[in-house]
Short mmCIF file of C-alpha atoms in Angstrom, two decimals:
data_model
loop_
_atom_site.label_atom_id
_atom_site.label_comp_id
_atom_site.label_asym_id
_atom_site.label_seq_id
_atom_site.Cartn_x
_atom_site.Cartn_y
_atom_site.Cartn_z
CA MET L 871 57.95 8.44 -43.33
CA ALA L 872 58.96 6.37 -46.08
CA CYS L 873 60.74 9.77 -47.57
CA ALA L 874 62.49 10.11 -44.50
CA MET L 875 63.59 6.60 -44.07
CA PHE L 876 65.08 6.70 -47.64
CA SER L 877 66.83 10.32 -46.90
CA GLU L 878 68.12 8.65 -44.19
CA LYS L 879 69.56 5.37 -45.76
CA VAL L 880 71.05 7.73 -48.78
CA SER L 881 72.78 9.66 -46.30
CA LEU L 882 74.53 7.04 -44.45
CA MET L 883 75.15 5.28 -47.82
CA LYS L 884 77.06 8.42 -49.48
CA MET L 885 79.33 8.05 -46.43
CA LEU L 886 80.24 4.61 -46.79
CA SER L 887 83.65 3.60 -48.33
CA HIS L 888 85.07 0.22 -48.47
CA PRO L 889 86.74 -1.57 -50.74
CA ASN L 890 84.08 -4.57 -50.84
CA ILE L 891 80.82 -2.51 -50.83
CA VAL L 892 79.66 -1.18 -54.21
CA ASN L 893 79.94 2.82 -53.67
CA LEU L 894 77.00 5.36 -54.25
CA ILE L 895 78.24 8.09 -56.71
CA GLU L 896 74.97 10.48 -56.74
CA VAL L 897 71.29 10.32 -56.10
CA ILE L 898 69.18 12.05 -58.81
CA ASP L 899 65.95 13.76 -58.18
CA ASP L 900 63.38 13.54 -60.72
CA PRO L 901 61.72 16.86 -60.81
CA ASN L 902 59.15 15.59 -63.13
CA SER L 903 57.97 12.55 -60.90
CA ASP L 904 58.43 11.16 -57.38
CA LYS L 905 61.18 8.74 -58.23
CA PHE L 906 65.12 9.00 -57.16
CA TYR L 907 67.76 7.54 -59.15
CA MET L 908 70.80 6.21 -57.51
CA VAL L 909 73.88 6.22 -59.51
CA LEU L 910 76.28 3.12 -58.29
CA GLU L 911 79.86 2.41 -58.96
CA TYR L 912 80.36 0.11 -61.99
CA VAL L 913 81.67 -3.35 -61.43
CA GLU L 914 82.24 -5.79 -63.96
CA GLY L 915 81.14 -9.28 -62.88
CA LYS L 916 79.42 -11.61 -61.03
CA ILE L 917 79.90 -14.88 -59.02
CA VAL L 918 78.96 -17.65 -61.11
CA TRP L 919 78.11 -20.71 -58.56
CA ASP L 920 75.66 -22.98 -60.19
CA LYS L 921 78.45 -25.67 -60.65
CA GLY L 922 80.49 -24.97 -57.62
CA LEU L 923 83.81 -23.18 -56.69
CA GLY L 924 86.70 -24.81 -55.18
CA GLU L 925 87.62 -23.98 -51.61
CA ALA L 926 90.42 -21.33 -52.24
CA THR L 927 88.22 -19.41 -54.24
CA CYS L 928 85.41 -19.60 -51.91
CA ARG L 929 87.80 -18.59 -49.27
CA LYS L 930 88.66 -15.44 -51.15
CA TYR L 931 85.07 -14.55 -51.65
CA LEU L 932 84.24 -15.20 -48.27
CA ARG L 933 87.02 -12.79 -46.91
CA ASP L 934 85.71 -10.22 -48.83
CA ILE L 935 81.95 -10.47 -47.88
CA ILE L 936 82.69 -10.97 -44.34
CA SER L 937 84.76 -7.83 -44.44
CA GLY L 938 81.80 -5.56 -45.91
CA VAL L 939 79.23 -7.05 -44.09
CA MET L 940 81.07 -6.27 -40.69
CA TYR L 941 81.74 -3.00 -41.83
CA LEU L 942 77.89 -2.39 -42.41
CA HIS L 943 76.81 -3.62 -39.27
CA SER L 944 79.54 -1.21 -37.58
CA HIS L 945 77.83 1.58 -39.51
CA ASN L 946 73.98 0.12 -38.35
CA ILE L 947 73.37 -1.16 -41.71
CA ILE L 948 71.60 -4.60 -42.20
CA HIS L 949 71.66 -5.66 -46.01
CA SER L 950 69.09 -7.98 -45.74
CA ASP L 951 69.55 -9.66 -48.97
CA ILE L 952 73.05 -11.18 -48.85
CA LYS L 953 73.47 -13.93 -51.60
CA PRO L 954 75.41 -14.50 -54.74
CA ASP L 955 73.77 -12.48 -56.92
CA ASN L 956 74.03 -9.67 -55.01
CA LEU L 957 77.83 -9.80 -55.08
CA LEU L 958 79.74 -8.61 -57.65
CA VAL L 959 83.37 -9.31 -59.07
CA THR L 960 85.78 -6.62 -60.19
CA SER L 961 88.23 -7.01 -62.86
CA THR L 962 91.01 -8.24 -60.06
CA GLY L 963 88.86 -10.74 -58.38
CA ASN L 964 87.82 -8.60 -55.33
CA VAL L 965 84.29 -9.12 -54.22
CA LYS L 966 81.97 -6.07 -53.67
CA ILE L 967 78.36 -6.19 -52.08
CA GLY L 968 75.51 -4.66 -53.94
CA ASP L 969 71.93 -3.85 -54.05
CA PHE L 970 71.00 -2.24 -50.97
CA SER L 971 67.15 -1.65 -52.02
CA VAL L 972 65.69 -3.57 -49.16
CA SER L 973 68.58 -3.01 -46.23
CA GLN L 974 67.62 -1.71 -43.12
CA ILE L 975 69.12 1.07 -40.45
CA PHE L 976 68.80 0.31 -36.86
CA GLU L 977 69.76 2.84 -33.96
CA ASP L 978 72.35 2.63 -31.30
CA ASP L 979 72.86 -1.17 -30.82
CA ASP L 980 69.51 -2.39 -30.92
CA ASP L 981 69.14 -4.17 -34.19
CA MET L 982 65.66 -5.88 -33.55
CA LEU L 983 64.18 -5.69 -36.85
CA ARG L 984 60.53 -7.18 -37.66
CA ARG L 985 60.46 -6.64 -41.59
CA SER L 986 61.24 -9.86 -43.43
CA PRO L 987 64.88 -10.04 -45.29
CA GLY L 988 64.83 -10.10 -49.24
CA THR L 989 65.05 -13.71 -50.77
CA PRO L 990 62.96 -16.56 -49.48
CA VAL L 991 66.08 -19.40 -49.93
CA PHE L 992 68.29 -16.93 -47.76
CA THR L 993 65.94 -16.25 -44.96
CA ALA L 994 67.13 -17.42 -41.45
CA PRO L 995 65.00 -19.58 -39.53
CA GLU L 996 64.17 -16.83 -36.81
CA CYS L 997 62.97 -14.75 -39.92
CA CYS L 998 60.17 -17.41 -41.17
CA GLN L 999 58.25 -17.05 -38.07
CA GLY L 1000 56.85 -13.75 -38.27
CA SER L 1001 58.31 -12.39 -35.03
CA ALA L 1002 61.29 -9.66 -34.41
CA TYR L 1003 64.72 -10.87 -35.02
CA HIS L 1004 68.29 -9.87 -34.73
CA GLY L 1005 69.46 -8.34 -37.93
CA ARG L 1006 72.97 -9.13 -37.61
CA ALA L 1007 72.15 -12.60 -36.86
CA SER L 1008 70.07 -12.80 -40.00
CA ASP L 1009 72.56 -11.37 -42.41
CA THR L 1010 75.35 -14.06 -40.62
CA TRP L 1011 72.97 -16.67 -41.78
CA ALA L 1012 72.45 -15.69 -45.41
CA VAL L 1013 76.17 -15.25 -45.49
CA GLY L 1014 76.32 -19.04 -44.42
CA VAL L 1015 73.78 -19.89 -47.36
CA THR L 1016 75.86 -18.12 -49.56
CA LEU L 1017 79.14 -19.98 -48.79
CA TYR L 1018 76.86 -23.50 -49.13
CA CYS L 1019 75.99 -22.20 -52.37
CA MET L 1020 79.55 -21.19 -53.84
CA ILE L 1021 80.90 -24.49 -52.26
CA THR L 1022 77.98 -26.94 -53.67
CA GLY L 1023 76.18 -25.33 -56.53
CA ARG L 1024 72.89 -25.47 -54.93
CA TYR L 1025 70.49 -24.04 -52.17
CA PRO L 1026 70.56 -25.97 -49.01
CA PHE L 1027 67.09 -25.36 -48.27
CA LEU L 1028 64.57 -25.39 -51.22
CA GLY L 1029 60.91 -26.46 -51.17
CA GLU L 1030 58.71 -26.95 -54.12
CA THR L 1031 56.20 -24.06 -52.20
CA LEU L 1032 57.39 -21.22 -50.18
CA GLN L 1033 56.10 -22.75 -47.18
CA GLU L 1034 57.92 -25.73 -47.92
CA THR L 1035 61.06 -24.13 -48.13
CA TYR L 1036 60.64 -22.06 -44.76
CA ASP L 1037 59.59 -25.46 -43.00
CA LYS L 1038 62.98 -26.80 -44.39
CA ILE L 1039 65.12 -23.61 -42.88
CA VAL L 1040 63.53 -24.13 -40.10
CA ASN L 1041 63.59 -28.09 -39.14
CA ASP L 1042 65.88 -29.77 -41.64
CA PRO L 1043 70.30 -29.92 -41.38
CA ALA L 1044 72.33 -28.60 -44.48
CA ASP L 1045 73.44 -31.85 -46.42
CA ILE L 1046 77.29 -31.18 -46.27
CA PRO L 1047 78.58 -32.72 -49.45
CA SER L 1048 81.24 -35.36 -47.84
CA ASN L 1049 84.33 -34.22 -49.80
CA VAL L 1050 84.08 -30.67 -48.13
CA SER L 1051 87.12 -30.39 -45.42
CA PRO L 1052 86.28 -30.66 -41.82
CA GLN L 1053 87.44 -27.04 -40.98
CA LEU L 1054 84.77 -25.74 -43.78
CA VAL L 1055 82.11 -28.28 -42.18
CA ASP L 1056 82.87 -26.71 -38.69
CA LEU L 1057 82.27 -22.99 -40.59
CA LEU L 1058 79.25 -24.04 -42.11
CA GLU L 1059 77.58 -25.78 -39.11
CA ARG L 1060 78.14 -22.88 -36.95
CA LEU L 1061 76.91 -20.05 -39.77
CA LEU L 1062 73.90 -22.21 -40.30
CA CYS L 1063 73.02 -22.94 -36.74
CA LYS L 1064 69.30 -22.61 -36.51
CA ASP L 1065 69.33 -20.81 -33.23
CA PRO L 1066 70.48 -17.26 -33.66
CA GLY L 1067 71.85 -17.09 -29.88
CA ASP L 1068 74.13 -19.89 -30.87
CA ARG L 1069 75.14 -19.10 -34.55
CA ILE L 1070 78.64 -17.91 -34.96
CA THR L 1071 79.06 -14.08 -35.12
CA LEU L 1072 80.86 -12.42 -38.30
CA GLU L 1073 83.79 -11.23 -35.59
CA ALA L 1074 84.25 -14.70 -34.94
CA ALA L 1075 83.99 -16.34 -38.48
CA ALA L 1076 86.36 -13.84 -39.41
CA ALA L 1077 89.04 -15.58 -37.15
CA HIS L 1078 87.67 -19.22 -38.09
CA PRO L 1079 90.57 -21.36 -39.33
CA TRP L 1080 88.96 -21.98 -42.45
CA VAL L 1081 88.28 -18.44 -42.97
CA ALA L 1082 91.84 -17.26 -41.79
CA GLY L 1083 93.83 -19.84 -43.56
CA ASP L 1084 97.45 -18.42 -44.47
CA GLU L 1085 96.36 -15.19 -44.30
CA GLY L 1086 95.11 -14.68 -40.76
CA PRO L 1087 91.95 -13.26 -39.46
CA VAL L 1088 89.91 -10.86 -41.55
CA PRO L 1089 91.30 -7.38 -40.58
CA GLU L 1090 88.63 -4.88 -39.30
CA TYR L 1091 88.43 -1.97 -41.91
CA MET L 1092 89.33 1.30 -40.39
CA CYS L 1093 86.90 3.50 -41.40
CA ARG L 1094 87.71 7.32 -41.85
CA CYS L 1095 84.14 8.29 -41.66
CA GLY L 1096 83.84 9.14 -38.24
CA PHE L 1097 80.48 7.20 -37.95
CA GLY L 1098 82.02 4.35 -35.92
CA ARG L 1099 84.08 6.78 -33.52
CA ARG L 1100 80.97 8.59 -32.67
CA LYS L 1101 79.40 5.03 -31.97
CA ARG L 1102 82.19 3.94 -29.89
CA ASN L 1103 82.11 7.25 -27.60
CA GLY L 1104 78.01 6.34 -27.24
CA SER L 1105 76.93 9.01 -29.66
CA GLN L 1106 74.56 8.60 -32.23
CA GLU L 1107 75.04 12.16 -34.18
CA ALA L 1108 73.01 13.18 -37.00
CA VAL L 1109 74.37 12.08 -40.38
CA GLN L 1110 75.01 15.41 -42.56
#
């Protein structure tokens, strides 16, 4: 079962091609063990966020993140571990999303999942309860936490224990600094909405005034792999 799921994930990842996704180049099956080795695109740098970044830089990075995550969702992939440490920066300043080790695939349009996402401080409130949750909404929450980290240089919800961290995620409002622009405050509050049903979607975030800035809404990436076309036609053909 695990091998079949891994093969399915690899097949889909091989098909992915997006400027904000670390591309999978090759998978090597070691004949002397039960291990697989994934050869990924090399990207030079990472986001250094511990001292906070300016709004202009955060806007640029967030546009890339939103574009990449929307692309993944359009291919039925929930990343499940969006965070600054999994975001790489090219020499030209473009962000690429990496580390798909805990990503999950959903079928048709049903993104209900049960396995907990990757990193506790980026976990959505609904995922702290141990029940099923919508993967796209949980990724969106993690995008919001990532934006908060980039802006402030700290986590919005962090306790001394795992349970205390979860309690803060579920119950405490995010402490947004007073020097943050009103539009960004609005976006953060919408991304970090405790109720996944009321949380802003990534598609809506892509058109949010703070994200759009002078460039306009984040455009939908036109994929050439055919997966999106099959989804729109209502057919889930097997990935070859």
